[in-house]
Short mmCIF file of C-alpha atoms in Angstrom, two decimals:
data_model
loop_
_atom_site.label_atom_id
_atom_site.label_comp_id
_atom_site.label_asym_id
_atom_site.label_seq_id
_atom_site.Cartn_x
_atom_site.Cartn_y
_atom_site.Cartn_z
CA UNK A 1 31.84 5.29 -28.22
CA UNK A 2 29.46 7.15 -30.47
CA UNK A 3 25.77 6.43 -29.98
CA UNK A 4 23.87 6.10 -33.22
CA UNK A 5 20.45 5.20 -31.82
CA UNK A 6 19.27 8.68 -30.86
CA UNK A 7 15.92 10.06 -29.76
CA UNK A 8 15.62 13.58 -31.17
CA UNK A 9 12.86 16.02 -30.34
CA UNK A 10 11.99 19.67 -30.58
CA UNK A 11 10.60 20.74 -27.19
CA UNK A 12 8.09 23.10 -28.81
CA UNK A 13 6.52 20.07 -30.53
CA UNK A 14 6.63 17.73 -27.52
CA UNK A 15 9.21 15.28 -26.24
CA UNK A 16 7.49 12.09 -27.37
CA UNK A 17 8.30 10.32 -24.09
CA UNK A 18 6.20 9.27 -21.06
CA UNK A 19 7.78 12.05 -18.97
CA UNK A 20 9.65 15.24 -19.85
CA UNK A 21 13.33 14.29 -19.40
CA UNK A 22 14.62 17.90 -19.29
CA UNK A 23 15.42 18.28 -15.59
CA UNK A 24 16.83 14.75 -15.41
CA UNK A 25 19.41 15.57 -18.11
CA UNK A 26 20.64 18.85 -16.64
CA UNK A 27 21.66 17.49 -13.33
CA UNK A 28 21.82 16.54 -10.63
CA UNK A 29 21.78 20.14 -9.44
CA UNK A 30 22.74 22.02 -6.28
CA UNK A 31 19.64 23.16 -4.41
CA UNK A 32 18.77 26.80 -3.80
CA UNK A 33 17.35 26.63 -0.29
CA UNK A 34 16.39 30.26 0.07
CA UNK A 35 15.36 32.13 3.23
CA UNK A 36 13.61 35.50 3.01
CA UNK A 37 11.05 37.62 4.82
CA UNK A 38 8.44 40.10 3.75
CA UNK A 39 8.33 43.79 4.68
CA UNK A 40 6.52 42.85 7.91
CA UNK A 41 9.22 40.31 8.85
CA UNK A 42 7.21 37.16 8.14
CA UNK A 43 9.68 34.40 7.34
CA UNK A 44 9.78 32.24 4.25
CA UNK A 45 11.98 29.28 3.35
CA UNK A 46 11.77 27.33 0.10
CA UNK A 47 13.97 25.10 -2.07
CA UNK A 48 14.61 26.08 -5.68
CA UNK A 49 15.65 23.50 -8.22
CA UNK A 50 17.40 25.88 -10.63
CA UNK A 51 20.18 27.52 -8.64
CA UNK A 52 23.92 28.06 -9.00
CA UNK A 53 26.88 30.32 -8.47
CA UNK A 54 27.72 32.71 -11.33
CA UNK A 55 30.74 34.73 -10.27
CA UNK A 56 33.74 34.52 -7.94
CA UNK A 57 34.70 38.14 -7.22
CA UNK A 58 32.37 39.34 -5.93
CA UNK A 59 30.67 36.01 -5.24
CA UNK A 60 27.25 35.98 -6.93
CA UNK A 61 24.58 33.29 -6.69
CA UNK A 62 21.16 33.11 -8.29
CA UNK A 63 18.04 31.03 -8.74
CA UNK A 64 15.01 30.93 -11.00
CA UNK A 65 11.58 31.61 -9.55
CA UNK A 66 9.10 29.90 -11.83
CA UNK A 67 6.08 32.05 -11.18
CA UNK A 68 6.16 35.15 -8.97
CA UNK A 69 6.41 33.25 -5.69
CA UNK A 70 6.51 34.58 -2.10
CA UNK A 71 10.31 34.38 -2.07
CA UNK A 72 10.62 36.64 -5.14
CA UNK A 73 8.16 39.16 -3.71
CA UNK A 74 9.99 39.16 -0.37
CA UNK A 75 13.40 39.68 -1.95
CA UNK A 76 12.12 42.50 -4.13
CA UNK A 77 10.64 44.12 -0.99
CA UNK A 78 13.73 43.79 1.24
CA UNK A 79 16.67 43.46 -1.19
CA UNK A 80 18.04 40.51 0.78
CA UNK A 81 18.00 36.72 0.93
CA UNK A 82 19.81 33.82 2.50
CA UNK A 83 21.05 30.59 0.98
CA UNK A 84 21.40 27.48 3.09
CA UNK A 85 23.13 24.23 2.14
CA UNK A 86 20.72 21.27 1.92
CA UNK A 87 22.44 18.18 3.30
CA UNK A 88 21.42 14.53 3.61
CA UNK A 89 20.53 15.07 7.28
CA UNK A 90 18.30 18.00 6.28
CA UNK A 91 16.59 16.31 3.33
CA UNK A 92 13.25 15.82 5.08
CA UNK A 93 13.02 19.34 6.53
CA UNK A 94 14.12 20.76 3.18
CA UNK A 95 11.34 18.81 1.49
CA UNK A 96 8.81 19.90 4.12
CA UNK A 97 9.71 23.52 3.33
CA UNK A 98 8.45 23.16 -0.23
CA UNK A 99 4.85 22.48 0.75
CA UNK A 100 2.43 24.74 -1.11
CA UNK A 101 1.25 26.93 1.77
CA UNK A 102 -0.06 30.51 2.05
CA UNK A 103 2.48 33.38 2.34
CA UNK A 104 1.81 33.83 6.08
CA UNK A 105 3.00 30.30 6.88
CA UNK A 106 6.56 30.24 8.25
CA UNK A 107 8.30 27.25 6.68
CA UNK A 108 11.00 27.32 9.37
CA UNK A 109 8.29 26.40 11.90
CA UNK A 110 6.56 24.04 9.46
CA UNK A 111 9.80 22.09 8.92
CA UNK A 112 10.98 22.23 12.56
CA UNK A 113 13.99 24.39 11.72
CA UNK A 114 15.61 27.11 13.80
CA UNK A 115 16.03 30.63 12.41
CA UNK A 116 19.12 32.36 13.78
CA UNK A 117 20.09 35.97 13.12
CA UNK A 118 22.43 36.70 10.22
CA UNK A 119 25.26 39.21 10.58
CA UNK A 120 25.02 41.40 7.48
CA UNK A 121 21.36 41.04 6.52
CA UNK A 122 18.08 41.00 8.44
CA UNK A 123 16.97 37.64 7.02
CA UNK A 124 17.81 34.75 9.38
CA UNK A 125 19.69 31.63 8.33
CA UNK A 126 18.84 27.98 9.01
CA UNK A 127 20.76 27.06 12.19
CA UNK A 128 20.76 23.35 11.28
CA UNK A 129 22.50 23.98 7.93
CA UNK A 130 26.31 23.81 8.09
CA UNK A 131 26.80 26.45 5.37
CA UNK A 132 24.82 29.64 4.82
CA UNK A 133 25.29 32.68 2.61
CA UNK A 134 23.94 36.14 3.35
CA UNK A 135 23.04 37.80 0.04
CA UNK A 136 22.10 41.25 -1.20
CA UNK A 137 19.89 41.38 -4.28
CA UNK A 138 21.80 42.61 -7.32
CA UNK A 139 19.57 41.90 -10.35
CA UNK A 140 16.22 40.38 -11.29
CA UNK A 141 15.84 39.24 -14.88
CA UNK A 142 12.54 38.18 -16.36
CA UNK A 143 13.31 35.37 -18.79
CA UNK A 144 12.10 35.24 -22.37
CA UNK A 145 11.89 32.68 -25.15
CA UNK A 146 13.86 32.76 -28.39
CA UNK A 147 10.99 34.62 -30.08
CA UNK A 148 11.18 37.37 -27.44
CA UNK A 149 8.02 36.34 -25.59
CA UNK A 150 8.36 36.98 -21.83
CA UNK A 151 8.13 33.89 -19.63
CA UNK A 152 6.64 33.88 -16.10
CA UNK A 153 10.07 33.09 -14.67
CA UNK A 154 12.42 35.45 -12.92
CA UNK A 155 16.13 34.94 -12.37
CA UNK A 156 17.06 36.41 -8.99
CA UNK A 157 20.74 37.24 -8.47
CA UNK A 158 22.53 38.35 -5.32
CA UNK A 159 26.01 39.15 -4.07
CA UNK A 160 27.20 37.02 -1.16
CA UNK A 161 28.13 39.48 1.61
CA UNK A 162 28.47 37.01 4.48
CA UNK A 163 29.42 33.32 4.72
CA UNK A 164 28.93 30.89 7.61
CA UNK A 165 30.78 27.55 7.51
CA UNK A 166 30.71 24.88 10.23
CA UNK A 167 34.39 24.48 11.09
CA UNK A 168 34.05 20.68 11.08
CA UNK A 169 33.85 20.94 7.27
CA UNK A 170 37.21 22.69 7.03
CA UNK A 171 40.06 20.18 6.81
CA UNK A 172 43.35 22.02 7.25
CA UNK A 173 41.35 25.06 6.24
CA UNK A 174 40.10 23.49 2.98
CA UNK A 175 36.33 23.09 2.64
CA UNK A 176 35.46 19.41 2.19
CA UNK A 177 32.50 19.22 -0.22
CA UNK A 178 31.72 15.56 0.37
CA UNK A 179 31.98 15.79 4.17
CA UNK A 180 28.97 18.11 4.13
CA UNK A 181 26.93 15.40 2.35
CA UNK A 182 25.13 17.86 0.09
CA UNK A 183 22.04 16.62 -1.71
CA UNK A 184 21.36 17.37 -5.34
CA UNK A 185 18.09 17.53 -7.26
CA UNK A 186 17.62 15.43 -10.36
CA UNK A 187 14.64 14.61 -12.56
CA UNK A 188 11.07 13.58 -12.18
CA UNK A 189 8.91 14.23 -9.15
CA UNK A 190 11.24 12.66 -6.60
CA UNK A 191 14.84 12.01 -7.65
CA UNK A 192 17.73 13.26 -5.52
CA UNK A 193 21.36 12.22 -5.25
CA UNK A 194 23.80 12.24 -2.36
CA UNK A 195 27.48 13.03 -2.71
CA UNK A 196 29.99 10.73 -1.09
CA UNK A 197 33.79 10.93 -0.75
CA UNK A 198 34.17 7.80 -2.95
CA UNK A 199 32.57 9.65 -5.87
CA UNK A 200 35.34 12.23 -6.04
CA UNK A 201 38.04 12.31 -8.70
CA UNK A 202 40.56 14.91 -9.72
CA UNK A 203 41.62 16.42 -13.00
CA UNK A 204 43.90 19.40 -13.39
CA UNK A 205 43.26 21.83 -16.20
CA UNK A 206 45.77 21.39 -19.04
CA UNK A 207 48.37 24.12 -19.45
CA UNK B 1 22.42 18.92 15.07
CA UNK B 2 23.23 22.60 15.24
CA UNK B 3 26.86 23.54 14.66
CA UNK B 4 28.10 26.20 17.02
CA UNK B 5 31.74 26.34 15.91
CA UNK B 6 31.33 28.51 12.85
CA UNK B 7 33.82 30.28 10.57
CA UNK B 8 32.20 33.54 9.45
CA UNK B 9 33.62 35.84 6.82
CA UNK B 10 32.66 38.72 4.59
CA UNK B 11 33.97 37.96 1.08
CA UNK B 12 34.77 41.62 0.45
CA UNK B 13 37.23 41.48 3.36
CA UNK B 14 38.75 38.07 2.53
CA UNK B 15 37.85 34.52 3.48
CA UNK B 16 40.61 33.97 6.03
CA UNK B 17 41.31 30.44 4.73
CA UNK B 18 44.15 28.89 2.67
CA UNK B 19 41.84 28.64 -0.37
CA UNK B 20 38.59 30.36 -1.33
CA UNK B 21 35.91 27.78 -0.46
CA UNK B 22 33.14 29.41 -2.53
CA UNK B 23 32.91 27.00 -5.47
CA UNK B 24 33.35 24.00 -3.19
CA UNK B 25 30.26 24.98 -1.18
CA UNK B 26 27.93 25.62 -4.12
CA UNK B 27 28.22 22.23 -5.65
CA UNK B 28 29.02 19.89 -7.09
CA UNK B 29 27.59 21.47 -10.22
CA UNK B 30 26.44 20.28 -13.66
CA UNK B 31 28.93 21.29 -16.34
CA UNK B 32 28.11 23.62 -19.19
CA UNK B 33 30.03 22.01 -22.05
CA UNK B 34 29.26 24.56 -24.73
CA UNK B 35 29.85 24.28 -28.48
CA UNK B 36 29.78 27.35 -30.70
CA UNK B 37 31.33 28.77 -33.84
CA UNK B 38 32.29 32.22 -35.00
CA UNK B 39 30.84 34.04 -38.00
CA UNK B 40 33.42 32.29 -40.22
CA UNK B 41 32.38 28.87 -38.92
CA UNK B 42 35.46 28.21 -36.77
CA UNK B 43 34.45 25.80 -34.02
CA UNK B 44 34.83 26.28 -30.31
CA UNK B 45 34.12 23.94 -27.41
CA UNK B 46 34.64 24.79 -23.75
CA UNK B 47 33.38 23.69 -20.32
CA UNK B 48 31.73 26.25 -18.04
CA UNK B 49 31.58 25.69 -14.32
CA UNK B 50 28.55 27.90 -13.63
CA UNK B 51 25.71 26.43 -15.67
CA UNK B 52 22.16 25.27 -15.09
CA UNK B 53 18.62 25.01 -16.38
CA UNK B 54 16.31 27.92 -15.52
CA UNK B 55 12.92 27.16 -17.04
CA UNK B 56 10.83 24.20 -18.19
CA UNK B 57 8.44 25.63 -20.81
CA UNK B 58 10.14 26.69 -22.94
CA UNK B 59 13.27 24.92 -21.70
CA UNK B 60 15.96 27.51 -20.99
CA UNK B 61 19.57 26.88 -19.98
CA UNK B 62 22.35 29.33 -19.23
CA UNK B 63 25.94 29.72 -18.15
CA UNK B 64 28.25 32.44 -16.87
CA UNK B 65 31.16 33.55 -19.01
CA UNK B 66 33.72 35.02 -16.62
CA UNK B 67 35.47 37.39 -18.98
CA UNK B 68 34.36 37.95 -22.57
CA UNK B 69 35.58 34.61 -23.89
CA UNK B 70 35.50 33.18 -27.43
CA UNK B 71 32.28 31.31 -26.68
CA UNK B 72 30.44 34.50 -25.66
CA UNK B 73 31.68 36.35 -28.74
CA UNK B 74 30.65 33.45 -30.99
CA UNK B 75 27.18 33.18 -29.51
CA UNK B 76 26.61 36.91 -29.80
CA UNK B 77 27.70 36.70 -33.45
CA UNK B 78 25.55 33.70 -34.43
CA UNK B 79 22.72 33.63 -31.85
CA UNK B 80 23.23 29.90 -31.30
CA UNK B 81 25.05 27.42 -29.09
CA UNK B 82 25.07 23.75 -28.21
CA UNK B 83 25.20 22.06 -24.81
CA UNK B 84 26.71 18.61 -24.47
CA UNK B 85 26.54 16.33 -21.44
CA UNK B 86 29.96 15.69 -19.87
CA UNK B 87 30.14 12.08 -18.71
CA UNK B 88 32.75 10.02 -16.87
CA UNK B 89 33.92 8.51 -20.18
CA UNK B 90 34.32 12.02 -21.61
CA UNK B 91 36.08 13.54 -18.60
CA UNK B 92 39.52 13.67 -20.22
CA UNK B 93 38.34 15.14 -23.55
CA UNK B 94 36.16 17.63 -21.64
CA UNK B 95 39.19 18.68 -19.63
CA UNK B 96 41.33 18.92 -22.77
CA UNK B 97 38.75 21.30 -24.24
CA UNK B 98 39.39 23.87 -21.51
CA UNK B 99 43.01 24.48 -22.46
CA UNK B 100 43.77 28.17 -22.86
CA UNK B 101 44.28 28.34 -26.63
CA UNK B 102 43.81 31.05 -29.28
CA UNK B 103 40.32 31.53 -30.83
CA UNK B 104 41.36 29.83 -34.09
CA UNK B 105 42.08 26.53 -32.33
CA UNK B 106 39.23 24.03 -32.71
CA UNK B 107 38.82 22.29 -29.36
CA UNK B 108 36.92 19.43 -31.01
CA UNK B 109 40.14 18.54 -32.85
CA UNK B 110 42.31 19.31 -29.82
CA UNK B 111 40.30 16.91 -27.65
CA UNK B 112 39.83 14.22 -30.31
CA UNK B 113 36.07 14.73 -30.49
CA UNK B 114 33.76 14.44 -33.46
CA UNK B 115 31.54 17.35 -34.51
CA UNK B 116 28.29 16.18 -36.09
CA UNK B 117 25.66 18.45 -37.63
CA UNK B 118 22.79 19.63 -35.46
CA UNK B 119 19.22 19.71 -36.78
CA UNK B 120 17.90 23.13 -35.80
CA UNK B 121 21.09 25.17 -35.46
CA UNK B 122 24.29 25.48 -37.47
CA UNK B 123 26.57 24.70 -34.51
CA UNK B 124 27.56 21.02 -34.39
CA UNK B 125 27.19 18.82 -31.34
CA UNK B 126 29.73 16.46 -29.77
CA UNK B 127 29.01 13.04 -31.30
CA UNK B 128 30.58 11.24 -28.33
CA UNK B 129 28.21 12.89 -25.84
CA UNK B 130 24.99 10.92 -25.19
CA UNK B 131 22.88 14.06 -24.64
CA UNK B 132 23.03 17.34 -26.53
CA UNK B 133 20.85 20.43 -26.63
CA UNK B 134 20.56 22.82 -29.57
CA UNK B 135 20.01 26.32 -28.20
CA UNK B 136 19.01 29.73 -29.54
CA UNK B 137 20.34 32.72 -27.64
CA UNK B 138 17.59 34.52 -25.72
CA UNK B 139 19.34 36.95 -23.36
CA UNK B 140 22.80 38.09 -22.28
CA UNK B 141 23.02 39.77 -18.88
CA UNK B 142 26.14 41.51 -17.67
CA UNK B 143 26.32 40.87 -13.92
CA UNK B 144 26.82 43.53 -11.31
CA UNK B 145 27.70 43.71 -7.63
CA UNK B 146 25.39 44.86 -4.85
CA UNK B 147 26.74 48.41 -5.20
CA UNK B 148 25.75 48.45 -8.89
CA UNK B 149 29.30 48.12 -10.23
CA UNK B 150 29.36 46.05 -13.45
CA UNK B 151 31.38 42.84 -13.28
CA UNK B 152 33.28 41.32 -16.23
CA UNK B 153 30.92 38.37 -16.25
CA UNK B 154 28.07 37.70 -18.63
CA UNK B 155 25.19 35.33 -18.10
CA UNK B 156 24.29 33.75 -21.44
CA UNK B 157 20.78 32.26 -21.72
CA UNK B 158 19.26 30.22 -24.50
CA UNK B 159 16.09 28.36 -25.37
CA UNK B 160 16.53 24.66 -26.09
CA UNK B 161 15.06 24.09 -29.55
CA UNK B 162 16.39 20.59 -30.17
CA UNK B 163 17.33 17.65 -27.92
CA UNK B 164 19.38 14.53 -28.72
CA UNK B 165 19.29 11.61 -26.28
CA UNK B 166 21.04 8.27 -26.74
CA UNK B 167 18.18 5.76 -26.51
CA UNK B 168 20.22 3.51 -24.22
CA UNK B 169 19.63 6.11 -21.47
CA UNK B 170 15.84 5.83 -21.78
CA UNK B 171 14.49 3.04 -19.56
CA UNK B 172 10.85 2.44 -20.48
CA UNK B 173 11.01 5.92 -21.94
CA UNK B 174 12.26 7.50 -18.68
CA UNK B 175 15.66 9.21 -18.81
CA UNK B 176 18.03 7.54 -16.35
CA UNK B 177 20.28 10.26 -14.90
CA UNK B 178 22.75 7.93 -13.23
CA UNK B 179 23.07 5.62 -16.25
CA UNK B 180 24.62 8.50 -18.17
CA UNK B 181 27.34 8.81 -15.48
CA UNK B 182 27.38 12.61 -15.57
CA UNK B 183 30.32 14.33 -13.97
CA UNK B 184 29.95 17.37 -11.77
CA UNK B 185 32.37 20.16 -10.94
CA UNK B 186 33.23 20.95 -7.34
CA UNK B 187 35.80 23.16 -5.69
CA UNK B 188 39.46 23.90 -5.96
CA UNK B 189 41.57 23.45 -9.06
CA UNK B 190 40.71 19.82 -9.65
CA UNK B 191 37.68 18.37 -7.81
CA UNK B 192 34.98 16.53 -9.72
CA UNK B 193 32.34 14.03 -8.65
CA UNK B 194 30.71 11.15 -10.46
CA UNK B 195 27.07 10.18 -10.04
CA UNK B 196 26.24 6.53 -9.43
CA UNK B 197 22.91 4.70 -9.15
CA UNK B 198 23.64 3.89 -5.48
CA UNK B 199 23.67 7.60 -4.64
CA UNK B 200 20.03 8.08 -5.63
CA UNK B 201 17.20 8.51 -3.16
CA UNK B 202 13.62 9.65 -3.56
CA UNK B 203 11.42 12.16 -1.78
CA UNK B 204 8.00 13.24 -2.95
CA UNK B 205 6.95 16.82 -2.39
CA UNK B 206 4.44 17.15 0.49
CA UNK B 207 0.88 17.99 -0.48
#
């Protein structure tokens, strides 16, 4: 089917809709639930909406910090960060960790989560999360628009140097994405999606 | 619940599992279905597994090209690319477009898809896709590991300068993510997930 009734807009001139649809169209998205600490060891935990993996060998993940937030400052100070999988069971604590609070507030405590030591980095992981990555900062890129104007957004990239997986998610050694019940961020102020086993299908790449 | 039975590994030393679980844990992920053409106008269309949005104003999207593929070369030559939403109805054509074929093969034709002219860029969009973005290249970043070694992966970023949305996906002007039935990429050689309205839940950010 080819749609012929199309709404077209140029973002620079406005979307012409009641709400900006941008983050509802690119999605739903995996969540960058990032742990960090400052030079004095004060913990920080925050979810980032624009996050993904970018390379397999070595494994590299990254997220966009819109504004120079505490997490960005911490990672630039220490060169390390953690990523923690946000699951359905952790939705409320994950959401609690995105409250706008001063840098000295520890979102682990705020959200009732348990920091446990990592093995390759000094930043703790979220004990309640069934998957965590320990990451070393590799690159920070300040974004810019098509006209070259810098934007107040920084892409933070790190190599994954340690991986923790709850063994219950390994079925015959294969990680079961749906069993972890990851949550994904979609559009608007409040939309999330869960992932269930029924939603899975398979397609092999053509040869 | 806190899992205590944990599989820990350092990627540089191997994962110790039958398959690398990395892209099954970061996911499922929105798909970067990217249209481009070379300097001579030869079309290319390919899905990228590592794709996301990174900024709202201006809207910026990006994807990782693992290896210097045709798409990367085209975008560097023309400064433009298109993004097209991969939906459940388009799963098979999307998959057909990732066949490993020579640069002169037009994946639109290969997959039975219709290129239609864009409005702000020269690269056509996929007529069958209900959402397309017209993008101008902003930055290309070659990734590197934590030890500073360059990796053969390039992050390609672009500003969205034009947006096409099938009006049937706008409910009272609000874009309905689930109605588009986007497909998401997960792990292994073949895992995808669909998104259904039943999988949605809402959480408002705490104040």
